[in-house]
Amino acid sequence: VITSTINNMRGQATIYYDDNKNFDGFCTSVSEAETSVNETGGPGSWLCTTDTVTDSAEWAISGELSDGTFYCVDSSGSASTTSSAASGGSC
């Protein structure tokens, strides 16, 4: 559930950027999806970050999987499993 939800966030990020010309506030807009994942039995926590150094030109979303690793996608196109949560707008 969490990997497909996070993958779907890429499309939402594109639309958000087209509307706002940056990702400032994008993470706030995805909080409903987090609630949905948690209510459907998704694993632990997940995190959305933007890079404030680049004026919110980058974003990343990661979610904890049942084995303790994190699935992460970001604005560079990365989609990978990592040992830690997203930070500063990248996986």
Coordinates of N, CA and C in Angstrom, one line a residue:
V1 N 0.8 -1.2 0.0 CA 0.0 0.0 0.0 C 0.9 1.3 0.0
I2 N 1.9 1.3 0.9 CA 2.7 2.5 1.0 C 3.5 2.8 -0.3
T3 N 4.0 1.8 -0.9 CA 4.8 2.1 -2.1 C 4.0 2.7 -3.3
S4 N 2.8 2.1 -3.4 CA 1.9 2.6 -4.5 C 1.4 4.0 -4.2
T5 N 1.1 4.3 -2.9 CA 0.7 5.6 -2.5 C 1.8 6.6 -2.7
I6 N 3.0 6.3 -2.3 CA 4.1 7.2 -2.5 C 4.4 7.4 -4.0
N7 N 4.4 6.4 -4.8 CA 4.6 6.5 -6.2 C 3.6 7.5 -6.8
N8 N 2.3 7.4 -6.3 CA 1.3 8.3 -6.8 C 1.5 9.8 -6.5
M9 N 2.3 10.0 -5.4 CA 2.6 11.4 -5.0 C 3.5 12.1 -6.1
R10 N 4.2 11.4 -6.9 CA 5.0 12.0 -8.0 C 4.1 12.8 -8.9
G11 N 3.0 12.3 -9.3 CA 2.0 13.0 -10.2 C 1.4 14.2 -9.5
Q12 N 1.1 14.0 -8.2 CA 0.6 15.1 -7.4 C 1.6 16.2 -7.3
A13 N 2.9 15.9 -7.1 CA 4.0 16.9 -7.0 C 4.1 17.7 -8.3
T14 N 3.9 17.0 -9.5 CA 4.0 17.7 -10.8 C 2.9 18.7 -10.9
I15 N 1.7 18.3 -10.5 CA 0.5 19.2 -10.6 C 0.7 20.3 -9.6
Y16 N 1.2 20.0 -8.4 CA 1.4 21.1 -7.4 C 2.4 22.1 -8.0
Y17 N 3.5 21.6 -8.5 CA 4.5 22.5 -9.1 C 4.0 23.4 -10.2
D18 N 3.2 22.8 -11.1 CA 2.6 23.5 -12.2 C 1.7 24.6 -11.7
D19 N 1.0 24.4 -10.6 CA 0.1 25.4 -10.1 C 0.8 26.5 -9.3
N20 N 1.9 26.1 -8.6 CA 2.6 27.0 -7.6 C 4.0 27.4 -8.0
K21 N 4.6 26.8 -9.0 CA 6.0 27.1 -9.5 C 7.0 26.9 -8.4
N22 N 6.7 26.1 -7.4 CA 7.6 25.6 -6.4 C 6.9 24.6 -5.5
F23 N 7.7 23.9 -4.6 CA 7.1 22.9 -3.8 C 6.8 23.4 -2.4
D24 N 6.9 24.7 -2.2 CA 6.6 25.2 -0.9 C 5.1 24.9 -0.5
G25 N 4.9 24.2 0.6 CA 3.6 23.8 1.0 C 3.1 22.5 0.4
F26 N 3.9 21.9 -0.4 CA 3.5 20.6 -1.0 C 3.3 19.5 0.1
C27 N 4.2 19.5 1.0 CA 4.1 18.4 2.1 C 2.9 18.6 2.9
T28 N 2.4 19.8 3.1 CA 1.2 20.0 3.8 C 0.0 19.4 3.0
S29 N 0.1 19.6 1.7 CA -1.0 19.1 0.8 C -1.1 17.6 0.8
V30 N -0.1 16.9 1.1 CA -0.1 15.4 1.0 C -0.5 14.7 2.4
S31 N -0.8 15.5 3.4 CA -1.1 14.9 4.7 C -2.3 14.0 4.7
E32 N -3.3 14.3 3.8 CA -4.5 13.4 3.7 C -4.1 12.0 3.2
A33 N -3.1 11.9 2.3 CA -2.7 10.6 1.9 C -2.0 9.8 3.0
E34 N -1.3 10.5 3.9 CA -0.7 9.9 5.0 C -1.8 9.3 5.9
T35 N -2.8 10.0 6.2 CA -3.9 9.5 7.0 C -4.5 8.3 6.3
S36 N -4.7 8.3 5.0 CA -5.3 7.2 4.3 C -4.4 6.0 4.4
V37 N -3.1 6.1 4.2 CA -2.2 5.0 4.3 C -2.3 4.4 5.7
N38 N -2.2 5.2 6.8 CA -2.3 4.7 8.1 C -3.6 4.0 8.4
E39 N -4.7 4.5 7.9 CA -6.0 3.9 8.2 C -6.2 2.6 7.5
T40 N -5.4 2.4 6.4 CA -5.6 1.1 5.6 C -4.5 0.1 6.0
G41 N -3.9 0.3 7.2 CA -3.0 -0.7 7.7 C -1.6 -0.6 7.2
G42 N -1.2 0.6 6.7 CA 0.2 0.8 6.2 C 1.1 0.7 7.3
P43 N 2.4 0.4 7.1 CA 3.4 0.2 8.1 C 3.7 1.6 8.7
G44 N 4.7 1.6 9.6 CA 5.1 2.8 10.4 C 4.9 4.2 9.8
S45 N 5.8 5.0 10.1 CA 5.7 6.4 9.7 C 6.2 6.7 8.3
W46 N 5.8 7.8 7.8 CA 6.3 8.3 6.5 C 6.6 9.8 6.6
L47 N 7.4 10.3 5.7 CA 7.9 11.7 5.8 C 7.9 12.3 4.5
C48 N 7.5 13.6 4.4 CA 7.6 14.4 3.2 C 8.5 15.6 3.6
T49 N 9.5 15.8 2.7 CA 10.4 16.9 3.0 C 10.6 17.8 1.7
T50 N 10.9 19.1 1.9 CA 11.3 19.9 0.8 C 12.6 20.5 1.2
D51 N 13.4 20.9 0.1 CA 14.7 21.5 0.4 C 14.5 23.0 0.4
T52 N 14.6 23.6 1.6 CA 14.4 25.1 1.8 C 15.6 25.9 1.3
V53 N 16.7 25.2 1.1 CA 17.9 25.9 0.6 C 17.7 26.3 -0.8
T54 N 17.1 25.5 -1.6 CA 16.8 25.7 -3.0 C 15.4 26.3 -3.3
D55 N 14.9 27.1 -2.3 CA 13.6 27.7 -2.4 C 12.5 26.7 -2.8
S56 N 12.6 25.5 -2.1 CA 11.6 24.5 -2.3 C 11.5 24.0 -3.7
A57 N 12.6 23.9 -4.4 CA 12.7 23.3 -5.7 C 12.8 21.8 -5.7
E58 N 13.0 21.2 -4.6 CA 13.2 19.8 -4.5 C 12.3 19.2 -3.4
W59 N 11.8 18.0 -3.6 CA 11.0 17.3 -2.6 C 11.3 15.8 -2.5
A60 N 11.0 15.2 -1.4 CA 11.1 13.8 -1.2 C 10.1 13.3 -0.3
I61 N 9.6 12.0 -0.5 CA 8.7 11.4 0.3 C 9.2 10.0 0.6
S62 N 9.3 9.6 1.9 CA 9.7 8.3 2.2 C 8.7 7.7 3.2
G63 N 8.5 6.4 3.1 CA 7.6 5.7 4.1 C 8.3 4.4 4.6
E64 N 8.1 4.1 5.8 CA 8.7 3.0 6.5 C 8.0 1.7 6.0
L65 N 8.7 0.7 5.6 CA 8.2 -0.6 5.2 C 8.2 -1.5 6.4
S66 N 7.5 -2.6 6.2 CA 7.4 -3.6 7.4 C 8.7 -4.2 7.8
D67 N 9.8 -4.1 6.9 CA 11.1 -4.7 7.3 C 12.0 -3.6 8.0
G68 N 11.5 -2.4 8.2 CA 12.3 -1.3 8.8 C 13.0 -0.5 7.8
T69 N 13.0 -0.8 6.5 CA 13.7 0.0 5.5 C 12.6 1.1 5.1
F70 N 13.1 2.0 4.2 CA 12.2 3.1 3.8 C 12.1 3.1 2.3
Y71 N 10.9 3.2 1.7 CA 10.7 3.4 0.3 C 10.7 4.9 0.1
C72 N 11.4 5.4 -0.9 CA 11.6 6.8 -1.1 C 11.5 7.2 -2.6
V73 N 10.8 8.3 -2.8 CA 10.8 8.9 -4.2 C 11.1 10.4 -4.0
D74 N 11.7 11.0 -5.0 CA 12.0 12.4 -4.9 C 11.9 13.1 -6.2
S75 N 12.1 14.4 -6.2 CA 12.0 15.2 -7.4 C 13.0 14.9 -8.5
S76 N 14.1 14.2 -8.2 CA 15.1 13.9 -9.2 C 14.7 12.7 -10.0
G77 N 13.6 12.0 -9.6 CA 13.1 10.8 -10.2 C 13.5 9.5 -9.5
S78 N 14.3 9.7 -8.5 CA 14.7 8.5 -7.7 C 13.5 7.8 -7.1
A79 N 13.5 6.5 -7.1 CA 12.6 5.6 -6.4 C 13.3 4.4 -5.9
S80 N 13.6 4.4 -4.6 CA 14.5 3.3 -4.1 C 14.1 3.0 -2.7
T81 N 14.7 1.9 -2.2 CA 14.6 1.5 -0.9 C 15.9 1.8 -0.2
T82 N 15.7 2.5 1.0 CA 16.9 3.0 1.7 C 16.8 2.6 3.1
S83 N 17.9 2.8 3.8 CA 18.0 2.5 5.3 C 17.5 3.6 6.2
S84 N 17.3 4.8 5.6 CA 16.8 5.9 6.4 C 15.8 6.7 5.7
A85 N 15.1 7.5 6.4 CA 14.0 8.4 5.8 C 14.6 9.5 5.0
A86 N 13.8 10.1 4.1 CA 14.2 11.2 3.2 C 14.6 12.4 4.1
S87 N 15.5 13.2 3.5 CA 16.0 14.4 4.2 C 16.3 15.5 3.2
G88 N 15.9 16.7 3.5 CA 16.3 17.8 2.7 C 15.9 17.8 1.3
G89 N 14.8 17.1 1.0 CA 14.3 17.1 -0.4 C 14.9 16.0 -1.3
S90 N 15.6 15.1 -0.7 CA 16.1 14.0 -1.5 C 16.1 12.7 -0.7
C91 N 16.2 11.6 -1.5 CA 16.3 10.2 -0.9 C 17.6 9.9 -0.3

